Coordinates of C-alpha atoms and ligand atoms in Angstrom, one line a residue:
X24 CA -181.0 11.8 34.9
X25 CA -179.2 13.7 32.5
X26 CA -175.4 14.4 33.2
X27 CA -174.5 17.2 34.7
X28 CA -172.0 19.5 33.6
X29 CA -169.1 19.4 36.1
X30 CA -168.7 23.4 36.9
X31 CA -173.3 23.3 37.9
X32 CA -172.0 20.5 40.1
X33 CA -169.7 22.8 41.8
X34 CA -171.7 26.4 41.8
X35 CA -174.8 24.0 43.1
X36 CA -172.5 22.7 46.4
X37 CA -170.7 25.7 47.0
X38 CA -173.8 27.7 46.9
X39 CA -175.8 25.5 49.2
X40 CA -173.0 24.9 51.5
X41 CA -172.6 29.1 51.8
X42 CA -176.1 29.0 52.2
X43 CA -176.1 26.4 55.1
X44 CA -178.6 24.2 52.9
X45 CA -175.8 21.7 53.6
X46 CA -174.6 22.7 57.2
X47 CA -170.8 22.2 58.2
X48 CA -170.0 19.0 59.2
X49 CA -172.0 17.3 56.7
X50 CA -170.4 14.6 55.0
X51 CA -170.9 14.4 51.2
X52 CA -171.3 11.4 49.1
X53 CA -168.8 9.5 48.3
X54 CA -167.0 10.1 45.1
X55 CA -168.4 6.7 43.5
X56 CA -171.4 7.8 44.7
X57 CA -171.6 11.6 43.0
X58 CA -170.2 10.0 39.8
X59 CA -173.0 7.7 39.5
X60 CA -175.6 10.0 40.2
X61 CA -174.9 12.7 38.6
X62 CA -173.6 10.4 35.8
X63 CA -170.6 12.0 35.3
X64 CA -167.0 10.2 35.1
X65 CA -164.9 9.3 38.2
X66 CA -162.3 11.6 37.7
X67 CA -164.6 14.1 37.5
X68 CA -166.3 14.2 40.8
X69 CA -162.8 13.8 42.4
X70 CA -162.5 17.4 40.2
X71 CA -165.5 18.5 41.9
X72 CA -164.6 17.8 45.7
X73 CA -161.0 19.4 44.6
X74 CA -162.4 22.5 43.4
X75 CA -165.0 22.8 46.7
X76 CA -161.7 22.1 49.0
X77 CA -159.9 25.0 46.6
X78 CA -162.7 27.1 48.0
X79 CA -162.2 25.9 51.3
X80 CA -165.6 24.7 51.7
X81 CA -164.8 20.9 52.0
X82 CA -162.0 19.0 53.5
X83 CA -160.9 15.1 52.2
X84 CA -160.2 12.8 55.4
X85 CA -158.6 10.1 54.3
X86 CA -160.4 6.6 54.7
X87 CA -163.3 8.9 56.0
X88 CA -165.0 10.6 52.9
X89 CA -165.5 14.0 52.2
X90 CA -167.1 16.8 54.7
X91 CA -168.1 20.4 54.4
X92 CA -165.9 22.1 56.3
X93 CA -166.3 23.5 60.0
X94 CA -165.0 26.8 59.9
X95 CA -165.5 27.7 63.8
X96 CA -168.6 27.3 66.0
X97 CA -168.9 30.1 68.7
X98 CA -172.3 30.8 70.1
X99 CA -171.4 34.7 71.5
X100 CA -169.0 35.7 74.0
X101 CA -168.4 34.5 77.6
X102 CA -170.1 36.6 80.2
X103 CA -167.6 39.9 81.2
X104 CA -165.2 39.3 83.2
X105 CA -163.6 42.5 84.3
X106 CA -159.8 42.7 83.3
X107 CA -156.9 42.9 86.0
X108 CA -156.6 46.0 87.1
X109 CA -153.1 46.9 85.7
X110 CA -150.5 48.2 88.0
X111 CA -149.5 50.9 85.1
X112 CA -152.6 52.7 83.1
X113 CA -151.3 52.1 79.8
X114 CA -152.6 55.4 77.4
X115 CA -149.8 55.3 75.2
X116 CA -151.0 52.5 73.0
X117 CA -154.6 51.4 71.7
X118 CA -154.9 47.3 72.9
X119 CA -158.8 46.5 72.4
X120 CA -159.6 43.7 73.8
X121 CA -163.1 42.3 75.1
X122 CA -163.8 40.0 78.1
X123 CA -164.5 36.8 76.6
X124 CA -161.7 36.6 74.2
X125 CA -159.9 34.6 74.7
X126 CA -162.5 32.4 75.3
X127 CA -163.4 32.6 71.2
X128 CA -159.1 31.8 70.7
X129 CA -160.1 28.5 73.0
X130 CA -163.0 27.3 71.2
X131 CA -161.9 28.4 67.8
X132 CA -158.5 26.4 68.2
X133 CA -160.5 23.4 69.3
X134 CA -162.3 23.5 66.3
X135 CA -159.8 23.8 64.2
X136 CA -158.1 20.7 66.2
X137 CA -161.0 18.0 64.7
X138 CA -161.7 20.1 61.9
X139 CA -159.5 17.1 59.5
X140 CA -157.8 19.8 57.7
X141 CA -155.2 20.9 60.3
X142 CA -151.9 19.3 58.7
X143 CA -152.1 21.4 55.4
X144 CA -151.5 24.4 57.6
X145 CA -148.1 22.6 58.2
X146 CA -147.5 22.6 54.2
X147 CA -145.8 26.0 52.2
X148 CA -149.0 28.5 51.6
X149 CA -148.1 30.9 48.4
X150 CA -147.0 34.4 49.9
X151 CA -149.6 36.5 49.9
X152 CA -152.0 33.7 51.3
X153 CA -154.3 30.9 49.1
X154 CA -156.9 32.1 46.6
X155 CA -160.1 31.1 48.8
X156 CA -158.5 33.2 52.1
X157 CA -158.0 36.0 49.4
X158 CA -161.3 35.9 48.8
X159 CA -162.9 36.1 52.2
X160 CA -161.2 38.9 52.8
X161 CA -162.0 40.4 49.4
X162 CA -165.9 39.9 50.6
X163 CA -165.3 41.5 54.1
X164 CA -163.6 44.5 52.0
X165 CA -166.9 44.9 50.0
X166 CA -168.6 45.6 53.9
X167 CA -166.1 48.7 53.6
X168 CA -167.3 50.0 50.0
X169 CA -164.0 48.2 48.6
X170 CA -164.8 46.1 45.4
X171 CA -161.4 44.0 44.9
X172 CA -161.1 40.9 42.8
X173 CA -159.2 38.3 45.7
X174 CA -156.2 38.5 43.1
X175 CA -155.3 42.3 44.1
X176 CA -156.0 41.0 47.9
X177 CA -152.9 40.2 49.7
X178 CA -152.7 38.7 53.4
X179 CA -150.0 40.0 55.5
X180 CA -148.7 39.8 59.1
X181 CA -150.4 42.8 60.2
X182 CA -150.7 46.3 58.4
X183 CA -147.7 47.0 59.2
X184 CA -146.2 44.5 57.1
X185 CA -148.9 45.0 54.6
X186 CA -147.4 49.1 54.7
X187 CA -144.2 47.6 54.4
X188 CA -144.9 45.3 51.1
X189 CA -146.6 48.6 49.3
X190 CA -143.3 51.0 50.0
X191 CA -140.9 48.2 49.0
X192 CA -142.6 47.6 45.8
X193 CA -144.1 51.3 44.8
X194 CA -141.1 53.1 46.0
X195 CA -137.6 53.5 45.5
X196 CA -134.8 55.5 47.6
X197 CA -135.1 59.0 47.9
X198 CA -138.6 59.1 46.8
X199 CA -140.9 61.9 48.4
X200 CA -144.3 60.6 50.4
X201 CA -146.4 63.2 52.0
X202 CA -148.0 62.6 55.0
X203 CA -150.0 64.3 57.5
X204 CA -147.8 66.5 60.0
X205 CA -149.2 64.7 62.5
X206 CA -149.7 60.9 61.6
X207 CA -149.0 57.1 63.0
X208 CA -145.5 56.5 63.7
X209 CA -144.8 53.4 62.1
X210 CA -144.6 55.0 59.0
X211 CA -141.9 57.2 60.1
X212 CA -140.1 54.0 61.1
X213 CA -141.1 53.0 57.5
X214 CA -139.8 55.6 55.7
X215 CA -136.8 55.6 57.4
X216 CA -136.1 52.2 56.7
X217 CA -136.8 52.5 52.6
X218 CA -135.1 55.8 52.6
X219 CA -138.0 57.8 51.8
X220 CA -138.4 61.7 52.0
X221 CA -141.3 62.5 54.0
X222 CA -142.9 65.5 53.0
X223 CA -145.8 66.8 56.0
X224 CA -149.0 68.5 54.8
X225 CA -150.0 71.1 57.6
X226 CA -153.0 69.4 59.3
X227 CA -156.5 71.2 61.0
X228 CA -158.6 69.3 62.9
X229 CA -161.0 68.0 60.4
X230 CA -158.2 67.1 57.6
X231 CA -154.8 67.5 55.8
X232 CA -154.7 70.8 53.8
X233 CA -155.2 69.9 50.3
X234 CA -154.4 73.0 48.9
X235 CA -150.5 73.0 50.6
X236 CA -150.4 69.3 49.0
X237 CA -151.8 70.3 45.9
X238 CA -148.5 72.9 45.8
X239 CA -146.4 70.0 47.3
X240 CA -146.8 68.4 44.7
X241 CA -146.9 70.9 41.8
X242 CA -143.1 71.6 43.7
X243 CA -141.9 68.2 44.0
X244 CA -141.8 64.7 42.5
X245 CA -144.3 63.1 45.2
X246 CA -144.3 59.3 44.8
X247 CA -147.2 58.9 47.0
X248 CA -149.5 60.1 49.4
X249 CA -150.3 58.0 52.8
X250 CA -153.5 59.3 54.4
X251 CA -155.8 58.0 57.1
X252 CA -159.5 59.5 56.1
X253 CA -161.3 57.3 58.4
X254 CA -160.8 57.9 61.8
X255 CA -157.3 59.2 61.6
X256 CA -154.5 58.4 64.2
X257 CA -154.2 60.6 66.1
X258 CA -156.6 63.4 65.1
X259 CA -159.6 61.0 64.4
X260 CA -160.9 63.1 61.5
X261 CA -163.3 61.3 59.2
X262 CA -162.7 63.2 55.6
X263 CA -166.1 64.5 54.0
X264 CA -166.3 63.1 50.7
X265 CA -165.8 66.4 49.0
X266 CA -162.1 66.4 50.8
X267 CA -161.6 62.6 49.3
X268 CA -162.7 63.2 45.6
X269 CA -160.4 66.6 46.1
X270 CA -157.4 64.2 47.2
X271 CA -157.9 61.7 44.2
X272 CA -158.0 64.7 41.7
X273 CA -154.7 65.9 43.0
X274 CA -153.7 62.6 43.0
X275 CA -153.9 61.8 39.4
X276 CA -153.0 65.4 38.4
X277 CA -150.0 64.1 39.9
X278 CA -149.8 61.0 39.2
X279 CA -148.9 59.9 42.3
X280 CA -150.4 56.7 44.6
X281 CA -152.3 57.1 47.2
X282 CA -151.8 54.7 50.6
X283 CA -155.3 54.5 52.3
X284 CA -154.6 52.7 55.7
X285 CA -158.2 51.6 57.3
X286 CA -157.1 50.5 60.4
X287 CA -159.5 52.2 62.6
X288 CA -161.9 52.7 59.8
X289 CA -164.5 50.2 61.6
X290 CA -164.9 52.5 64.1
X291 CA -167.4 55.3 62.1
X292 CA -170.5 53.7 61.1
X293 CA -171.4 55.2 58.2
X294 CA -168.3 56.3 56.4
X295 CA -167.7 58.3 52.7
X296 CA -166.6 55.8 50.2
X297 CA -162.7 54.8 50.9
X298 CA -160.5 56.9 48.5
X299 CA -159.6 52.6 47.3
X300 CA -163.7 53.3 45.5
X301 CA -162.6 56.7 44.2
X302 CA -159.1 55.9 42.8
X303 CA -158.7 52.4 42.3
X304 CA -155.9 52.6 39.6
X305 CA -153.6 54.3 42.1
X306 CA -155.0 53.8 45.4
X307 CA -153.2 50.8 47.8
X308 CA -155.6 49.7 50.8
X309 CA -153.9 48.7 53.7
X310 CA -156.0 47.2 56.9
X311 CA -155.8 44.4 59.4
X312 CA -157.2 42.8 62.4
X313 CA -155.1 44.2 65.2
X314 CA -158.0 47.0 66.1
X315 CA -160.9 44.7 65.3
X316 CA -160.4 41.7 66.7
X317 CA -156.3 41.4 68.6
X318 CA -153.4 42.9 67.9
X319 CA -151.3 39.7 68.8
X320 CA -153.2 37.9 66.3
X321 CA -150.8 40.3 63.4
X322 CA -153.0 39.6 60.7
X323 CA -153.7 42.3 57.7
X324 CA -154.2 42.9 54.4
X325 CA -153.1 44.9 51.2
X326 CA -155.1 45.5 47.6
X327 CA -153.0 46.9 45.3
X328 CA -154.1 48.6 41.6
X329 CA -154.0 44.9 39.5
X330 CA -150.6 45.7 37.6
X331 CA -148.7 45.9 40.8
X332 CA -149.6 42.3 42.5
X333 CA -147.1 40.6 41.2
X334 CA -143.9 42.3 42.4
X335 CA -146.3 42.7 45.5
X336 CA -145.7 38.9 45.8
X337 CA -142.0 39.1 45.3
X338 CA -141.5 41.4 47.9
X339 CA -143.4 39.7 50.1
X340 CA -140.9 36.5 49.3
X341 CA -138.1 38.9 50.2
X342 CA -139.8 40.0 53.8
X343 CA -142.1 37.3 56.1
X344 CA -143.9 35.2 53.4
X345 CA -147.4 36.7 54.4
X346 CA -149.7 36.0 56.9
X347 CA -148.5 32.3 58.5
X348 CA -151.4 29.3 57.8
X349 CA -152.3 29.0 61.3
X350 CA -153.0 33.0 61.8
X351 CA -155.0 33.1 58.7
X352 CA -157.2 30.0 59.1
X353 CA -158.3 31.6 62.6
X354 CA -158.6 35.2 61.1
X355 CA -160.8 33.7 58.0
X356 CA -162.8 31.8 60.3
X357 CA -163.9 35.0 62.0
X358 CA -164.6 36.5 59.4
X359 CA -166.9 33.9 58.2
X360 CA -169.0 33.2 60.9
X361 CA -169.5 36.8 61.7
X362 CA -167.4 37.4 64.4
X363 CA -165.0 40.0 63.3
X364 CA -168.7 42.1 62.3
X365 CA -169.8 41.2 65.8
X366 CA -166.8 42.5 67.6
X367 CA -166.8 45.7 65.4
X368 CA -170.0 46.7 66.5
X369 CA -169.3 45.8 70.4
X370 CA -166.3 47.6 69.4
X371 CA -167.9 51.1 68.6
X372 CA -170.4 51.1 71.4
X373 CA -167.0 50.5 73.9
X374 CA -164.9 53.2 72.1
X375 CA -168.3 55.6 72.3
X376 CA -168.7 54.8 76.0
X377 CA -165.2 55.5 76.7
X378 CA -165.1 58.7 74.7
X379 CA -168.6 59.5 77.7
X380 CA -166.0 59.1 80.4
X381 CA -163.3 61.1 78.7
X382 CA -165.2 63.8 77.8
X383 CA -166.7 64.1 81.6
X384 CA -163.7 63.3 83.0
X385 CA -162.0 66.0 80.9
X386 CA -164.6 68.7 80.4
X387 CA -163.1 71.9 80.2
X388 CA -159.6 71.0 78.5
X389 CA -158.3 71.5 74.8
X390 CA -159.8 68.0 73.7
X391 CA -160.3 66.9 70.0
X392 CA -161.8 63.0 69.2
X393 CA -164.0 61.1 67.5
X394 CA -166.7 59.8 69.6
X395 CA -166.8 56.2 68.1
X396 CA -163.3 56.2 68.3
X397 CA -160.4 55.2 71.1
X398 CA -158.1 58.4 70.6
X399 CA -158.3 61.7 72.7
X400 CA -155.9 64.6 71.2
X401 CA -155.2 66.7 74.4
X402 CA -154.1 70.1 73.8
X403 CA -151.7 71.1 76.5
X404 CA -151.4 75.4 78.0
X405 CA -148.4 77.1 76.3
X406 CA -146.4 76.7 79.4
X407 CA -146.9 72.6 79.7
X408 CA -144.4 70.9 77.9
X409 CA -145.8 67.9 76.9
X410 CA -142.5 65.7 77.4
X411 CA -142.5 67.1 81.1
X412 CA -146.0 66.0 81.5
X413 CA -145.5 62.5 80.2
X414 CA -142.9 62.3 82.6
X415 CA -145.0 63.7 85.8
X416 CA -147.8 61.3 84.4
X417 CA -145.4 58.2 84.5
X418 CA -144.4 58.7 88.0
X419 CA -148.2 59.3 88.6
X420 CA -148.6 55.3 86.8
X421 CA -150.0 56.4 83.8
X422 CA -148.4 56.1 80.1
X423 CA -149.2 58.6 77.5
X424 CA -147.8 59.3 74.0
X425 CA -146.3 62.9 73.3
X426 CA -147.2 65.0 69.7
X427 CA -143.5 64.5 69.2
X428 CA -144.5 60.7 68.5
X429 CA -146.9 61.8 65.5
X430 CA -145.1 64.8 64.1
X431 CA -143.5 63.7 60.2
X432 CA -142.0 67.3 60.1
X433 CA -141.1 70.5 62.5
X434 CA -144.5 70.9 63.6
X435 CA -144.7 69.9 67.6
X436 CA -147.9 71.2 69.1
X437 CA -148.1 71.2 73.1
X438 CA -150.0 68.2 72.9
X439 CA -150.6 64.4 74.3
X440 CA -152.3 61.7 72.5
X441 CA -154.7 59.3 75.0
X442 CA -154.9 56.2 74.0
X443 CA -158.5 54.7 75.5
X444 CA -158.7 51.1 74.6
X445 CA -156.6 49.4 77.0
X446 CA -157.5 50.8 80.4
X447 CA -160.3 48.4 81.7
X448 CA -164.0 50.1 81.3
X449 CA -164.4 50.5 84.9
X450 CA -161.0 51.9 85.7
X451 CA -160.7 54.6 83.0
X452 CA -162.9 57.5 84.7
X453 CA -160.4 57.4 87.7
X454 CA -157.7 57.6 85.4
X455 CA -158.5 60.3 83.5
X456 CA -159.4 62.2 86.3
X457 CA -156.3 61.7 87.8
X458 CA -154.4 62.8 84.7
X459 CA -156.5 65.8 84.9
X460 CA -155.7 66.2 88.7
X461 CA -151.6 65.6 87.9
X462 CA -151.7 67.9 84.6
X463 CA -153.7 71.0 86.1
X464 CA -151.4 70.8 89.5
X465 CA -148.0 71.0 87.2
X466 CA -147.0 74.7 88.3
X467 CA -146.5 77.3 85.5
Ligands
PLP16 C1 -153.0 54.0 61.6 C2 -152.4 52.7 61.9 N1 -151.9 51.9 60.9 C3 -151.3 50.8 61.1 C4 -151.1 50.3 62.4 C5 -150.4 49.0 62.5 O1 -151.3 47.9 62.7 P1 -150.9 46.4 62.8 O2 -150.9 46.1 64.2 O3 -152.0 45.7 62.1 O4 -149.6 46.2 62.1 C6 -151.5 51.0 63.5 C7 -151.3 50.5 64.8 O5 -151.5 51.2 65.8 C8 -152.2 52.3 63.2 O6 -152.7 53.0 64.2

């Protein structure tokens, strides 16, 4: 046999172990033993099995061998199991969660218990996370239309953080970012904390009003513009694509960033391409797990235009480090063996049956929503003010988020946002009629 060159001894394992021509598990010949078949040198098979374990695809037990790496081994979820009924019905914040989850936490922490590998998650990771965990996310992205090389991927401790890394590195004090009048909170809290000037773009229900940005920024120096085109919180617009390449001309006119955060972007099925495909020289994505798959898990993920990685990375030294070991090695196992894809899609067809029951249970009233989302926009009468409301609501046992929550400027509509996800399936009918009930007997 001829010798083999030692990268075609690599691309030929890693492919067949992606494949599952060599299933998990598996344990590979011996270093001696690849040497003298493939007749290459020693050292280089040990080069070989340390460039499949820089891919994460084997793992080295010592005094064992070498063996393709188990990544996690569920078969499907547990049969439902119907949630405790909660004392409180909690609308004010989106918790998806499916019966059966915690069941997939059990088995994938077993797995990762024998899987060999489990002391390097006690060793320093690089901030940001490991090349081959990069990557996995970086080919989860492509799923979403985004084509990032894994060295623009960062991992993060949820989007938040991953938010948090992308101000602290584009922006500096007093910068301007527009955002949506109404938008999600945290990146009030954000800009508050990096002593940013929020500038709010008036807002209709199917998108921010480009021309008033366009002006914005013709008027002032906007830094950047954070937007949520894919199932927006809290209006749950899905921008056409005509709005999106409109946004990325003004944009560069501008020359200003643009912040796309995806974090309820699974939820429409067929979306426009992410403004990340449109303008990737400007455009930071910013996503995570917390919708998807748990929000304790606080897993996410940032790509950043290539010239702005690096300080990425020191700011991330300067904040949490990343996304810890331990996090990622469960998150990168669900993404690999489909699960995160799986729980999407069970995902949409919960969020579309909940948005049946709202819609029935609310027929009638001022409602705006996606119907593969978990968001209701409830417009109030003129005379209801919606801090009132909350608070009849409350002593009625049910939480719910006021427009104040959402509002970046002035603009305060009589208006309550209903989060869907974390009353159980079977309770959320009686709920919403009894906000309905509490809400149409507040007297004028
Ligand atoms: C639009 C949006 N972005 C970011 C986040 C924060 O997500 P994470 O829990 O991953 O930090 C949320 C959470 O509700 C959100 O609605």
């Amino acid at each position: 046999m001829r010798s083999s060159s030692y990268k075609a001894v690599v691309h030929e394992f890693a492919a067949a172990i992606r494949s599952g021509a060599i299933p998990a598990g598996t344990q590979m010949p011996t270093h001696r033993a690849l040497a003298r078949e493939r007749r290459i040198a020693l050292a280089t098979a040990s080069r070989v099995y340390a460039e499949l374990a820089a891919l994460g695809l084997v793992v080295g037990e010592p005094g064992r061998g070498t063996f393709v790496r188990v990544r996690s081994g569920y078969d499907g979820l547990e049969p439902s199991r119907a949630l405790p009924v909660p004392r409180l019905a909690d609308l004010s914040f989106n918790q998806p969660l499916a019966p059966g989850q915690a069941g997939l936490l059990r088995q994938a922490l077993r797995t990762m218990a024998v899987s060999g590998d489990i002391g390097a998650l006690l060793r320093q990771h690089p901030p940001g996370g490991h090349r081959h965990d990069r990557e996995v996310v970086a080919t989860y992205l492509l799923g979403r239309g985004i084509d990032a090389v894994p060295h623009d991927v960062l991992l993060t401790s949820g989007t938040q953080q991953a938010l948090d890394i992308v101000l602290r590195t584009l922006t500096r004090p007093g910068g301007v970012l527009a955002v949506d009048a109404l938008s999600y909170p945290g990146i009030k809290l954000l800009a508050s904390a990096h002593s940013l000037d929020l500038a709010p773009i008036p807002v209709t229900a199917t998108g921010p009003d480009l021309d008033v940005l366009d002006h914005l920024c013709r008027a002032r120096p906007v830094r950047a513009v954070y937007t949520i085109p894919t199932v927006h919180n809290p209006l749950g617009w899905v921008l056409e694509r005509e709005q999106r390449d409109r946004l990325a001309v003004i944009a560069r006119a501008h020359n200003c960033l643009i912040i796309e955060d995806g974090t309820y972007a699974f939820l429409e099925p067929s979306p426009p391409p992410p403004l990340q495909a449109l303008a990737p020289e400007r455009t930071c994505y910013v996503a995570g797990l917390s919708k998807n798959v748990a929000p304790g898990l606080r897993f996410g993920f940032a790509v950043l235009p290539g010239g702005h990685v690096e300080s990425a990375i020191r700011s991330l030294r300067a904040a949490a480090w990343g996304a810890p070991g331990l996090i990622t090695a469960l998150a990168t196992g669900w993404l690999l063996d489909g699960t995160v894809t799986r729980l999407e899609k069970d995902r949409r067809e919960d969020a579309a049956a909940r948005q049946d029951i709202a819609r029935a249970a609310l027929a009638g009233m001022n409602v705006t929503a996606h119907p593969t989302s978990y968001m209701v926009w409830l417009g109030l009468e003129p005379h209801q003010r919606p801090d009132h409301v909350a608070a009849v609501l409350a002593e009625e046992g049910i939480l719910v988020s006021t427009a104040d929550a959402f509002a970046t400027g002035p603009y305060r509509p009589q208006a309550l946002r209903l989060a869907l996800a974390t009353v159980a399936l079977g309770e959320l009918g009686a709920v919403l009629h009894h906000l309905r009930d509490t809400i149409e007997a507040i007297p004028p």
